[in-house]
mmCIF file of C-alpha atoms and ligand atoms in Angstrom:
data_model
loop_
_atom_site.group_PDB
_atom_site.id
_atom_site.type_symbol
_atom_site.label_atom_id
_atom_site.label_comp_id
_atom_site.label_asym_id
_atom_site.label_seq_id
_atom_site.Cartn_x
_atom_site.Cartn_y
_atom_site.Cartn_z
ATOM 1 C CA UNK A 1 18.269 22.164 6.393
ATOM 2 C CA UNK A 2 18.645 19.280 4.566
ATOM 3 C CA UNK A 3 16.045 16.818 3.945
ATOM 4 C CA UNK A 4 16.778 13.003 5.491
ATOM 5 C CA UNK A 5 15.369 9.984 2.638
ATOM 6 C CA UNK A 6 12.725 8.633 4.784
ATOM 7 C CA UNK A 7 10.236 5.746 3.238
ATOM 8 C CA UNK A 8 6.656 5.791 4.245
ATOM 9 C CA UNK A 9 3.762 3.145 3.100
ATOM 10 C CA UNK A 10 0.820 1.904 4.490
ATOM 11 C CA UNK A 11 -1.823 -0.728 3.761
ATOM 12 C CA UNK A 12 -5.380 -0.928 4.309
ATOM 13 C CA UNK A 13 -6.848 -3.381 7.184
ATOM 14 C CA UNK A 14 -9.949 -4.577 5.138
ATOM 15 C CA UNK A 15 -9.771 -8.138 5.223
ATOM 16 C CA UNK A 16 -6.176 -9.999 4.889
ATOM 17 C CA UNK A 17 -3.498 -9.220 2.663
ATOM 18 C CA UNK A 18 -2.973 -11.064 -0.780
ATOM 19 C CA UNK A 19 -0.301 -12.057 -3.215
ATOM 20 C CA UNK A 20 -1.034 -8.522 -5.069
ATOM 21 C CA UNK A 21 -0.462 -6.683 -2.236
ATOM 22 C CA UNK A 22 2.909 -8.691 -1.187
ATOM 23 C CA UNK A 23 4.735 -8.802 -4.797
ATOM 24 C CA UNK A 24 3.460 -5.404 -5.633
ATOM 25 C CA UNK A 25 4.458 -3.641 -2.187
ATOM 26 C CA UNK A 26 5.421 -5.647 0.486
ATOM 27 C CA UNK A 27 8.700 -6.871 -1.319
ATOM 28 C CA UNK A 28 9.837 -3.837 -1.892
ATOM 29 C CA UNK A 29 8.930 -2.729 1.740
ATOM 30 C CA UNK A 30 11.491 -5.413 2.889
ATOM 31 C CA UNK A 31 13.998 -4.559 0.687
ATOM 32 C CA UNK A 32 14.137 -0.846 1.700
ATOM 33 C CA UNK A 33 14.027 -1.954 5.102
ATOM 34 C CA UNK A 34 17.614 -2.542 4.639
ATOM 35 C CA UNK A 35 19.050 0.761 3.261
ATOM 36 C CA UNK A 36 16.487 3.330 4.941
ATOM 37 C CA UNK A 37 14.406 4.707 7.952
ATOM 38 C CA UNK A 38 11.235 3.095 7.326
ATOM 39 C CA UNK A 39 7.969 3.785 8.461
ATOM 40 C CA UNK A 40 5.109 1.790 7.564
ATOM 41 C CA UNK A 41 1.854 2.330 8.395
ATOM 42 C CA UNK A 42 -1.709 -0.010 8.660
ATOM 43 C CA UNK A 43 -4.525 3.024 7.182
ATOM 44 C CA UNK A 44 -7.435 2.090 9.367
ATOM 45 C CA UNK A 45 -8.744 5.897 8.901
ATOM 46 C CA UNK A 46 -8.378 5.132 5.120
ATOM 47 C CA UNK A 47 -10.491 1.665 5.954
ATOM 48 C CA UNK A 48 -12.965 3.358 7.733
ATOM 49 C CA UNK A 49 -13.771 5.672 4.546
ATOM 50 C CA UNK A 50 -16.169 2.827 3.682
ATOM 51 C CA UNK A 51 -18.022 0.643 6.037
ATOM 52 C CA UNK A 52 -16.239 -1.704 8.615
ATOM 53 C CA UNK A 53 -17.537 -3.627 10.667
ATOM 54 C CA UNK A 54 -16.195 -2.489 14.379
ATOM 55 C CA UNK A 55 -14.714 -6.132 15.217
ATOM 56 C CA UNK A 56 -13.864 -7.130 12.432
ATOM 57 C CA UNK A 57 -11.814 -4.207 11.645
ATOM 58 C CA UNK A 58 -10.287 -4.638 14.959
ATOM 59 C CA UNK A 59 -9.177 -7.820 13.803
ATOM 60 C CA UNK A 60 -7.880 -6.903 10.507
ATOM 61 C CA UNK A 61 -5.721 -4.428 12.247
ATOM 62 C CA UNK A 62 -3.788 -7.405 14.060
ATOM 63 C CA UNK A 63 -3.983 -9.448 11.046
ATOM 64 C CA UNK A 64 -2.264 -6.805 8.914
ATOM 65 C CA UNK A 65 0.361 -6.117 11.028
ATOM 66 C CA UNK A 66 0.895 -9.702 11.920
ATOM 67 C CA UNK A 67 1.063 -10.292 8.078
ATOM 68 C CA UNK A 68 3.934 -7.308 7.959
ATOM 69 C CA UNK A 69 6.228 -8.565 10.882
ATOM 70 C CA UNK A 70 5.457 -12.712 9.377
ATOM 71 C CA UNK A 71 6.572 -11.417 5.288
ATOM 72 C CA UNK A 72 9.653 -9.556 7.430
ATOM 73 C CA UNK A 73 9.400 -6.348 8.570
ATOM 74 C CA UNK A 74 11.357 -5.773 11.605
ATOM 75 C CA UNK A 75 9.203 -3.849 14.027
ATOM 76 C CA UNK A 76 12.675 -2.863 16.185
ATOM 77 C CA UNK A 77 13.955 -1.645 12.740
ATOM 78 C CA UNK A 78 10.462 -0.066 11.456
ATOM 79 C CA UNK A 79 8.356 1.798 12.685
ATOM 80 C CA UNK A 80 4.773 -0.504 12.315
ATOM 81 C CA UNK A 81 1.823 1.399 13.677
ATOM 82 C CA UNK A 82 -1.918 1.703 13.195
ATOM 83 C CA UNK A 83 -2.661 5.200 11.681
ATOM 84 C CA UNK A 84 -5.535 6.244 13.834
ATOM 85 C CA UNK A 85 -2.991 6.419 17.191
ATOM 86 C CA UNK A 86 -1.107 9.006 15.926
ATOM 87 C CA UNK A 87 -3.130 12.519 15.525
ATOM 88 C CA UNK A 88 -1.270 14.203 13.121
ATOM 89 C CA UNK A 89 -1.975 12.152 10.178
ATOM 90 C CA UNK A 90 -6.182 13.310 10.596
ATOM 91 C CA UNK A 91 -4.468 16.537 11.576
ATOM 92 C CA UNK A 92 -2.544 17.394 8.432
ATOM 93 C CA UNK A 93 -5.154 15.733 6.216
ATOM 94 C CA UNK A 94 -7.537 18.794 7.297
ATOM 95 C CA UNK A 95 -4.623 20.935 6.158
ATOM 96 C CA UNK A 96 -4.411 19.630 2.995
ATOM 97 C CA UNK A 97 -8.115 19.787 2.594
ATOM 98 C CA UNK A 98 -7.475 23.410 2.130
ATOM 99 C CA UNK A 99 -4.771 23.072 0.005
ATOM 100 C CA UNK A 100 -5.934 20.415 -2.851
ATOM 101 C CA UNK A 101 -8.272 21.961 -5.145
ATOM 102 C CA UNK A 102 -11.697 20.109 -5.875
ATOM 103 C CA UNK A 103 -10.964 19.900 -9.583
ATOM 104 C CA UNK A 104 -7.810 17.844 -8.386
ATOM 105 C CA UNK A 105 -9.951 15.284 -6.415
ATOM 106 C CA UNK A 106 -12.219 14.913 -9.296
ATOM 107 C CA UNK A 107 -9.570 13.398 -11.556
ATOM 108 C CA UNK A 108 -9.038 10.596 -9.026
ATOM 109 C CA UNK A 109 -9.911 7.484 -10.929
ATOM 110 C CA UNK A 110 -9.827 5.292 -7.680
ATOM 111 C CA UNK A 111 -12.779 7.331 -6.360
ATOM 112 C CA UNK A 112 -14.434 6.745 -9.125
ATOM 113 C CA UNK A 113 -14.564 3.120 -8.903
ATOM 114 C CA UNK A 114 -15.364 2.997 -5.080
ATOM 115 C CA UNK A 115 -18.033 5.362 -5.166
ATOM 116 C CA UNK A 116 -19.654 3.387 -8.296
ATOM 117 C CA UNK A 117 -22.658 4.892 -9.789
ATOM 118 C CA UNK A 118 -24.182 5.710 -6.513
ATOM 119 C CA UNK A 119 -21.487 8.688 -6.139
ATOM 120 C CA UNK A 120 -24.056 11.052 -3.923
ATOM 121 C CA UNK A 121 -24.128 8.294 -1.208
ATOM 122 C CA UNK A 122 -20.257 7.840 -1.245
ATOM 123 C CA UNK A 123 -18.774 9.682 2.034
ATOM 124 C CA UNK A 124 -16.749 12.817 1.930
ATOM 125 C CA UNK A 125 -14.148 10.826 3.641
ATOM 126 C CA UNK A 126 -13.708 8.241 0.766
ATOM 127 C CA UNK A 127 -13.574 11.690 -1.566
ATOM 128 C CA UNK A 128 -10.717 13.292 0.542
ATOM 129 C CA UNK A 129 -8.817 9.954 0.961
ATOM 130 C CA UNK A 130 -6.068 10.574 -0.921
ATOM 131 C CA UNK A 131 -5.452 13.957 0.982
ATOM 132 C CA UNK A 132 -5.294 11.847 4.274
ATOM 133 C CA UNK A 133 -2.466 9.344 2.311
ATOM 134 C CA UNK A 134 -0.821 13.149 1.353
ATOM 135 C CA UNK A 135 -0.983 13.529 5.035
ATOM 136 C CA UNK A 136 -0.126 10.129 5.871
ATOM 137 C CA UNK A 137 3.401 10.463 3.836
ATOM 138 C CA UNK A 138 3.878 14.408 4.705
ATOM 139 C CA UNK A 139 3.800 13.958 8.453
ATOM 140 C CA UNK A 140 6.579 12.711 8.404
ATOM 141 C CA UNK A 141 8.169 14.945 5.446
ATOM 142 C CA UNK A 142 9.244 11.270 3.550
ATOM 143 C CA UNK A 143 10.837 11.230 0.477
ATOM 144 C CA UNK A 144 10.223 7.468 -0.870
ATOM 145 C CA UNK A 145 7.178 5.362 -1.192
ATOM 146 C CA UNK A 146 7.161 2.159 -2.180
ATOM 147 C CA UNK A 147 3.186 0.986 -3.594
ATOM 148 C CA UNK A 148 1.900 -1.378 -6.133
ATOM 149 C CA UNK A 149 1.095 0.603 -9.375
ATOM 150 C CA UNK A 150 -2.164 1.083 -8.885
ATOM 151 C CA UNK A 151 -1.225 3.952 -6.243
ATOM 152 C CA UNK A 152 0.358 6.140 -8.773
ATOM 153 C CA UNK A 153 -2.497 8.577 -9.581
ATOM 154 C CA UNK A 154 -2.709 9.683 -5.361
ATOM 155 C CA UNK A 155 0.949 10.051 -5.014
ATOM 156 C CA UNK A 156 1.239 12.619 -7.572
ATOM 157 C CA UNK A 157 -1.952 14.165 -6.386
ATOM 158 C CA UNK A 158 0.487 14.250 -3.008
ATOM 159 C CA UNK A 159 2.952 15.659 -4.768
ATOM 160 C CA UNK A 160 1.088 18.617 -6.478
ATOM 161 C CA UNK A 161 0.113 19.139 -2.653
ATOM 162 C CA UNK A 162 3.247 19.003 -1.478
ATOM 163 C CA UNK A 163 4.576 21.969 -4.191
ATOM 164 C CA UNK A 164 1.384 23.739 -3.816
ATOM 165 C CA UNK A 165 2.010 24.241 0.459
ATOM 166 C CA UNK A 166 5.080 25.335 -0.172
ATOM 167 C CA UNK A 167 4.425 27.638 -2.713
ATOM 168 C CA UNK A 168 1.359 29.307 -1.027
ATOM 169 C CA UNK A 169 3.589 29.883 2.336
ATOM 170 C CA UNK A 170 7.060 30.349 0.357
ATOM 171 C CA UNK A 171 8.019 33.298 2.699
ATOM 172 C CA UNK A 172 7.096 32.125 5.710
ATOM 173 C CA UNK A 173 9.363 28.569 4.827
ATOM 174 C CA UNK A 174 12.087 30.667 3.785
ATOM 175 C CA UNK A 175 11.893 32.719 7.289
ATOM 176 C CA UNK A 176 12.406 29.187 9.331
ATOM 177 C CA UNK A 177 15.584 28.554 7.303
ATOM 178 C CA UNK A 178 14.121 26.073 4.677
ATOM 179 C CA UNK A 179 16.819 27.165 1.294
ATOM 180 C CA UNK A 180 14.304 27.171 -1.872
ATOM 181 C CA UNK A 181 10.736 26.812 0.178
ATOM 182 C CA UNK A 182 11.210 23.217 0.399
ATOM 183 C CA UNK A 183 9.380 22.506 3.380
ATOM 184 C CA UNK A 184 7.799 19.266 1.626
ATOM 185 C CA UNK A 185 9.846 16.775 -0.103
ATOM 186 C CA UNK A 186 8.091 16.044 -3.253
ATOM 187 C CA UNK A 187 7.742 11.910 -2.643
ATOM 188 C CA UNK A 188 8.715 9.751 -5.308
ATOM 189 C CA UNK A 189 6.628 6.567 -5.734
ATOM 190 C CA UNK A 190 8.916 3.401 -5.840
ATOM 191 C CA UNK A 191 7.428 1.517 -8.393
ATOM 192 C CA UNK A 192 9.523 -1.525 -8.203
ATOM 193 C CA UNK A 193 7.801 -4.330 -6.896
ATOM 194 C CA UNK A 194 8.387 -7.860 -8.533
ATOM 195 C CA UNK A 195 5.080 -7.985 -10.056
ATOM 196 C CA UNK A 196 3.695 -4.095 -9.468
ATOM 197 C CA UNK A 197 0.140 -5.291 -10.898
ATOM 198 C CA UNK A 198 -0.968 -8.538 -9.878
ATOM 199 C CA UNK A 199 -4.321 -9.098 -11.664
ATOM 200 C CA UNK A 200 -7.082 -11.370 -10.625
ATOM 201 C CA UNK A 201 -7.117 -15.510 -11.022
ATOM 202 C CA UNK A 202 -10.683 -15.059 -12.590
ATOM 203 C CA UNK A 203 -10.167 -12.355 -14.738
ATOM 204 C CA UNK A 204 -6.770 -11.524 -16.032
ATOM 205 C CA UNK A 205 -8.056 -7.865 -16.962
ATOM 206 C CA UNK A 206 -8.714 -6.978 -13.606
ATOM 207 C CA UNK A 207 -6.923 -6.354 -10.541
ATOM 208 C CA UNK A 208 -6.398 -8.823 -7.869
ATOM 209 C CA UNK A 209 -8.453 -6.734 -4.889
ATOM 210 C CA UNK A 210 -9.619 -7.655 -1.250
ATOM 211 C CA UNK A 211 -12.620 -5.991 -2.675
ATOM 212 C CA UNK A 212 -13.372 -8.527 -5.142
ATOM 213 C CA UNK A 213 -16.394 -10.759 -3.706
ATOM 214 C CA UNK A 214 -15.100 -14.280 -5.200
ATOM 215 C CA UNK A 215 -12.042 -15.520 -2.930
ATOM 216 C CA UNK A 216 -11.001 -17.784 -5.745
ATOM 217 C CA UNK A 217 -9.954 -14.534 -7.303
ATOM 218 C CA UNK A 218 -6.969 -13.798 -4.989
ATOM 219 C CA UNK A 219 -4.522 -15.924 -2.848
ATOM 220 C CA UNK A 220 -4.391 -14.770 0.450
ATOM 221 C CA UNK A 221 -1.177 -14.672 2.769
ATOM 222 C CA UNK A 222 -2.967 -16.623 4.966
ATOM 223 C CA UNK A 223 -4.675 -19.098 2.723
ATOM 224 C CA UNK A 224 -3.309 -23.052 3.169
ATOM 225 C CA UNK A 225 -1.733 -25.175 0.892
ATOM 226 C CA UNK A 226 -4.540 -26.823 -0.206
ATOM 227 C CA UNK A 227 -6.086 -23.567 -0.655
ATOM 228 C CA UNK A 228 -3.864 -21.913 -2.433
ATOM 229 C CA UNK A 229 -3.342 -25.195 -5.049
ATOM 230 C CA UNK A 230 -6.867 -24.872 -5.309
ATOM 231 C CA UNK A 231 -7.033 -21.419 -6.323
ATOM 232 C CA UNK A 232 -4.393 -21.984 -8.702
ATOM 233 C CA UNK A 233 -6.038 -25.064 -10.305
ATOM 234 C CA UNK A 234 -9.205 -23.423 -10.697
ATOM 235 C CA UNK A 235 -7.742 -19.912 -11.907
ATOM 236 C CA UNK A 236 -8.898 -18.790 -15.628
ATOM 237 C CA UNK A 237 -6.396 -19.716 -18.771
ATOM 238 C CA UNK A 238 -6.706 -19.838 -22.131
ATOM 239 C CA UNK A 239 -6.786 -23.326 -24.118
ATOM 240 C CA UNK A 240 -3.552 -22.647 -26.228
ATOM 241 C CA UNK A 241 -0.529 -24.101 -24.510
ATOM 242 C CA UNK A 242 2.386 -21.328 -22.916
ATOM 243 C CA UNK A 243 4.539 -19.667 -25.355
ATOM 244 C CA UNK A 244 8.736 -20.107 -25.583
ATOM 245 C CA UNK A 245 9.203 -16.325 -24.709
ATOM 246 C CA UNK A 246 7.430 -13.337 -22.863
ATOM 247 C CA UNK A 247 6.949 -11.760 -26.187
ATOM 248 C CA UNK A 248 3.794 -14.713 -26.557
ATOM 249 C CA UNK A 249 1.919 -13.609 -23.980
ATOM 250 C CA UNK A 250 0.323 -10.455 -25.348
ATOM 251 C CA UNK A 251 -3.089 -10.836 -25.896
ATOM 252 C CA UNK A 252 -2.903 -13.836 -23.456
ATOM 253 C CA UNK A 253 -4.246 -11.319 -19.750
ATOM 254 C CA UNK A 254 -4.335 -14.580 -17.689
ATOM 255 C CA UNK A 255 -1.375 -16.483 -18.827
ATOM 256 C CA UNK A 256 0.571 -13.310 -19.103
ATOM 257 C CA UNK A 257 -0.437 -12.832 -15.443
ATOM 258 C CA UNK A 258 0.407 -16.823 -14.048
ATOM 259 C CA UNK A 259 3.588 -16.524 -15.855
ATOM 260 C CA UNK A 260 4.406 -12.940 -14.238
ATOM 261 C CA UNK A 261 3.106 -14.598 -10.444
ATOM 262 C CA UNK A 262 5.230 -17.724 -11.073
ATOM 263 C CA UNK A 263 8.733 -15.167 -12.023
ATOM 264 C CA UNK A 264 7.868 -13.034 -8.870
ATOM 265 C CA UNK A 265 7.925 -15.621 -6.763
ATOM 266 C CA UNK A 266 10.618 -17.283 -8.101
ATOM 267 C CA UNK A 267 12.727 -14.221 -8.910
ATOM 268 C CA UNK A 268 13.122 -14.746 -12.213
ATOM 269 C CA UNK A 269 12.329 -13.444 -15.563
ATOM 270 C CA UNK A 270 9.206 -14.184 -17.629
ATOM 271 C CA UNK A 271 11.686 -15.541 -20.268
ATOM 272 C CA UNK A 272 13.372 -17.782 -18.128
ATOM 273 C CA UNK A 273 10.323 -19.387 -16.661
ATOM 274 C CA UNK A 274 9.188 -19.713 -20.240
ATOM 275 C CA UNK A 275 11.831 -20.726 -21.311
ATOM 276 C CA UNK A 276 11.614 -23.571 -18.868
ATOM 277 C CA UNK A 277 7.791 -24.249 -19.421
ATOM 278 C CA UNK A 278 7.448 -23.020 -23.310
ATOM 279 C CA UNK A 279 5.245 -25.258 -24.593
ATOM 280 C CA UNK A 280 3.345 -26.781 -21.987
ATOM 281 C CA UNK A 281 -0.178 -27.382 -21.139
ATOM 282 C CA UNK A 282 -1.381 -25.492 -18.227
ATOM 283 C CA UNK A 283 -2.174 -28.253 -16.025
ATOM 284 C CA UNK A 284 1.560 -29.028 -15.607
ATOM 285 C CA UNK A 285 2.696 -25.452 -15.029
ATOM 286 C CA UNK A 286 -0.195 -24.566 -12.616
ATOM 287 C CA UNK A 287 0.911 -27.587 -10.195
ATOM 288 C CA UNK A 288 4.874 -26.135 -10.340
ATOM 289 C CA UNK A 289 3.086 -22.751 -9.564
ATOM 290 C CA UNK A 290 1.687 -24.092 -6.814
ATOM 291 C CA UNK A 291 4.583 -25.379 -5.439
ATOM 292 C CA UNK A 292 6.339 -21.950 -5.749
ATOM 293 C CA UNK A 293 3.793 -20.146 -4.379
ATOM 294 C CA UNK A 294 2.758 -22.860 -1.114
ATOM 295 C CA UNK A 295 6.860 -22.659 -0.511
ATOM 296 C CA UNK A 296 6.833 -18.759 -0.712
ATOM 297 C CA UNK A 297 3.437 -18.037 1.310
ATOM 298 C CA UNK A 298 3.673 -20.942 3.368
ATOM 299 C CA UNK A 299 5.671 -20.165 6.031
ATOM 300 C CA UNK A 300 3.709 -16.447 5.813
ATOM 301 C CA UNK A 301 0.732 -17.503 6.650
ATOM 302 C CA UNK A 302 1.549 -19.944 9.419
ATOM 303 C CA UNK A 303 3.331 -16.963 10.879
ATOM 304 C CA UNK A 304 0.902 -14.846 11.205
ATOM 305 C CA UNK A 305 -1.523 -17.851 12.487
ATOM 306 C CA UNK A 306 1.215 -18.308 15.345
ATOM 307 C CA UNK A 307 1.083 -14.225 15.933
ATOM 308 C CA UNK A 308 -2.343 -13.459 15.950
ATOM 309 C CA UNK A 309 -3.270 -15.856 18.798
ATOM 310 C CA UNK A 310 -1.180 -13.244 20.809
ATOM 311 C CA UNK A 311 -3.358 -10.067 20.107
ATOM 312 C CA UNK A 312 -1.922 -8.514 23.365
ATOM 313 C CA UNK A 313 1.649 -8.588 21.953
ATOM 314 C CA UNK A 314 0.665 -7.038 17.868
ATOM 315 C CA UNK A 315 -0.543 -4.421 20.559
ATOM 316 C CA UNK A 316 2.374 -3.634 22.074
ATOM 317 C CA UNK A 317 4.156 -3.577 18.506
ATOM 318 C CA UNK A 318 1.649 -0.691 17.614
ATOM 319 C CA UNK A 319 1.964 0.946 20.813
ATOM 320 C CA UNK A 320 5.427 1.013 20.510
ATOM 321 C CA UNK A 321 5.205 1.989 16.787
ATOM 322 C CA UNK A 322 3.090 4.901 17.345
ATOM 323 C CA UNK A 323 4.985 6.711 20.309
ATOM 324 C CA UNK A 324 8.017 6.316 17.462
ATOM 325 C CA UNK A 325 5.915 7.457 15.107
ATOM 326 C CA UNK A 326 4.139 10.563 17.114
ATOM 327 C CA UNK A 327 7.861 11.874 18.074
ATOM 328 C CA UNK A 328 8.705 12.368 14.224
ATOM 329 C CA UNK A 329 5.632 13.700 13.436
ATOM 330 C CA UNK A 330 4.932 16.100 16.177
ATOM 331 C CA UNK A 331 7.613 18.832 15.572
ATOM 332 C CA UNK A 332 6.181 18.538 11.302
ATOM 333 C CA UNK A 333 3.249 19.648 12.678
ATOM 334 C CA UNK A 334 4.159 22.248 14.992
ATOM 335 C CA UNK A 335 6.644 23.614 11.894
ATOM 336 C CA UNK A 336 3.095 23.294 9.853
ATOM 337 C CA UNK A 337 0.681 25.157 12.190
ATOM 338 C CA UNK A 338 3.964 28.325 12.479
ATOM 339 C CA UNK A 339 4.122 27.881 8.705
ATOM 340 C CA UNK A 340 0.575 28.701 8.324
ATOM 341 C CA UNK A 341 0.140 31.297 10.797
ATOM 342 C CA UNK A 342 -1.743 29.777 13.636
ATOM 343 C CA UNK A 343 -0.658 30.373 17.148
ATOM 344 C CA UNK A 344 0.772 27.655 19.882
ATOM 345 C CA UNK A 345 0.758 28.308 23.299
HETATM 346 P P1 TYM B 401 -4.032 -0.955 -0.499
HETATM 347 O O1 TYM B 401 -4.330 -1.302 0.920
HETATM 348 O O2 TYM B 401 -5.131 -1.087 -1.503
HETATM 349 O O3 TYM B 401 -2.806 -1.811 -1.026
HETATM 350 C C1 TYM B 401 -1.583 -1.873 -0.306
HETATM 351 C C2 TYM B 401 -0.425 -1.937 -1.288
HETATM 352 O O4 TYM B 401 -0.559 -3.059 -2.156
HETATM 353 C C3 TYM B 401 -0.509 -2.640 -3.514
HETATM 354 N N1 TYM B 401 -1.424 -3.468 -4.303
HETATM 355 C C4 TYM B 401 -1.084 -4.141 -5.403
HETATM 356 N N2 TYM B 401 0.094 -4.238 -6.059
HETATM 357 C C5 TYM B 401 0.131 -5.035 -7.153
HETATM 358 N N3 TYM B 401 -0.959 -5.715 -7.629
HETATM 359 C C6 TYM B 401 -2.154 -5.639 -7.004
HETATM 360 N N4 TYM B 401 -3.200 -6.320 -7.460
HETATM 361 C C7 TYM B 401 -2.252 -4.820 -5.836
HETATM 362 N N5 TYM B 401 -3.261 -4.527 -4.978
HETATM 363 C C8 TYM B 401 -2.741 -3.697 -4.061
HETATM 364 C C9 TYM B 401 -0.954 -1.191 -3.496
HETATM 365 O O5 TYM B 401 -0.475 -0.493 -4.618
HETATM 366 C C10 TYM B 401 -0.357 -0.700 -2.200
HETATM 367 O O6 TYM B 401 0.983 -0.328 -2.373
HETATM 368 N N6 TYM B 401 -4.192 4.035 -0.535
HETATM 369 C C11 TYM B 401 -3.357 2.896 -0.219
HETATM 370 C C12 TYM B 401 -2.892 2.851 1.224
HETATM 371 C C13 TYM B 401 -2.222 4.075 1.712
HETATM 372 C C14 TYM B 401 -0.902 4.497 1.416
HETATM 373 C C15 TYM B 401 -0.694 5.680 2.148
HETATM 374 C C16 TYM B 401 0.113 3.970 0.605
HETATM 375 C C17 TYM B 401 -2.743 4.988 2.568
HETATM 376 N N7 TYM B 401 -1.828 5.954 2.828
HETATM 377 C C18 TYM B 401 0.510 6.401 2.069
HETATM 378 C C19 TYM B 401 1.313 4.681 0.545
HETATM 379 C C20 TYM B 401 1.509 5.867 1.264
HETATM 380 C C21 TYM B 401 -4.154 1.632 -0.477
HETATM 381 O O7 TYM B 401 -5.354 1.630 -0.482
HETATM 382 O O8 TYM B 401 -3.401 0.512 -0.589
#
């Protein structure tokens, strides 16, 4: 049996999407959209791993899903459901709790960081996360998986799963006709965003995050124009003026990381844009930036104004999304549960 390239990626609905998570995914999501079977995903299990507030996650569901089909996903194209309406991703998760090994979890920096110093009060769901995103991209045996860089660490944790299943039940994989126990696909992160690290307007050493309690830190998708100029205006520089070529920027987090926004959007090189603004004070570059970016996220955010005052419709999307999504996943798990040796009657 040969194994079909299949792209799976999701996103998490706590609060509204920003410019890290469009360059560093969302791009690429679009692009792939046009060579591959796509399936993409919004995590609300994953969201729910820390605290949500019941209606407002409800609306952050619609919102991120109106934010994929406004940046251009094609929901006839792609499959774009809400994780929780299809079982098998909380089903194979609890599979793959018995496969990953504690010591694995404990290496996972992003738990780390979420659970803070407080780590006894953390939940056991935000510790076995990245066995549910294993699950998430397993379900569906996918091969691809487009993120922003700072995904890397849980997709080879979902790879080491991946090997480890079909080592443990090599026989039984070999028996259903699988050639070499590949029952899993071993996913391959697509690390190949325009900007795969967007860092913060405030802090050019830190990641732009929803989590991040100043706003001014991040540009939404659905920010204004006058929002997002403002942001830009008010984000942190340095007082020397913008070096000639890319090579200047070291040492410079915040101007390294306008510079980088400004190329995304544009689609051009660091070099080119510096080559174009070399020398410069920041004032003058930030208001081109702004331009860029209010032209780019513009049209984005009044889309998914325009979409979200139709909840009912983002619901049929999902609906629709999940029934695709539960047919692929279905006979995975029914291969799984044989694999393993329960019994289905
Ligand atoms: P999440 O919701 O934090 O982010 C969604 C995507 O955006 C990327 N991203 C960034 N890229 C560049 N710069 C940034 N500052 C930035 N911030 C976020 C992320 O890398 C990601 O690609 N665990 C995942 C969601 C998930 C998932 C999956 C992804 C659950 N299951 C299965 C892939 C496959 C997460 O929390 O992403």
């Amino acid at each position: 049996m040969e194994l079909k390239e299949r792209v799976f990626s999701g996103m998490q609905p706590t609060g509204s999407l920003h410019l890290g998570n469009y360059l560093g995914a969302m791009v690429q999501w679009i692009e792939m959209q046009k060579t591959h079977a796509c399936i993409y995903c919004v995590v609300d299990l994953h969201a729910i791993t820390v605290w949500q507030d019941p209606k407002e996650l409800r609306d952050a569901i619609r919102q991120v899903t109106a934010a994929y089909i406004a940046s251009g996903l094609d929901p006839k194209k792609s499959i774009l459901f809400n994780q929780s309406q299809v079982a098998a991703h909380a089903e194979l998760a609890w599979f793959f709790n018995c496969v990953a090994r504690l010591g694995w979890l404990n290496r996972m920096t992003q738990f780390k960081e979420k659970a803070g110093k407080d780590r006894e009060n953390a939940s056991v769901g935000l510790y076995a996360y990245p066995n549910l995103m294993a699950a998430d991209i397993l379900a569906y045996r996918a091969t691809h998986v487009p993120v922003g860089e700072d995904q890397k660490q849980h997709l080879e944790l979902a790879r080491d799963i991946a090997q480890k299943f079909n080592n443990d039940f090599r026989a039984e994989i070999e028996a259903k006709g699988y050639k070499d126990g590949l029952f899993f696909p071993q996913p391959e992160p697509v690390i190949t965003g325009p900007a795969t690290r967007v860092m913060s307007l405030r802090d050019g050493t830190k990641k732009m995050s929803k989590s991040d309690p100043s706003d001014l830190s991040r540009i939404n998708l659905t920010d204004d124009a006058e929002t997002i100029a403002r942001k830009i205006q008010k984000a942190k520089t340095d007082p020397e003026p913008l070096p000639s070529e890319a090579a200047g920027l070291a040492g410079r987090p915040e101007a390294d990381n306008l510079v980088g926004i400004y190329a995304a959007l544009a689609g051009k090189t660091k070099d080119s844009v510096l080559a174009e603004f070399g020398g410069q004070q920041f004032s003058s570059f930030k208001k081109s930036l702004a331009e860029v970016a209010v032209g780019r996220l513009g049209p984005i955010g009044a889309e998914v104004r325009r979409l979200t005052s139709d909840p009912a419709e983002i619901d049929r999307v999902l609906a629709d999304g999940s029934a695709r999504a539960r047919t692929i996943a279905a006979p995975i798990m029914d291969e799984v549960k044989d694999i393993v040796g329960l019994i289905r009657s």
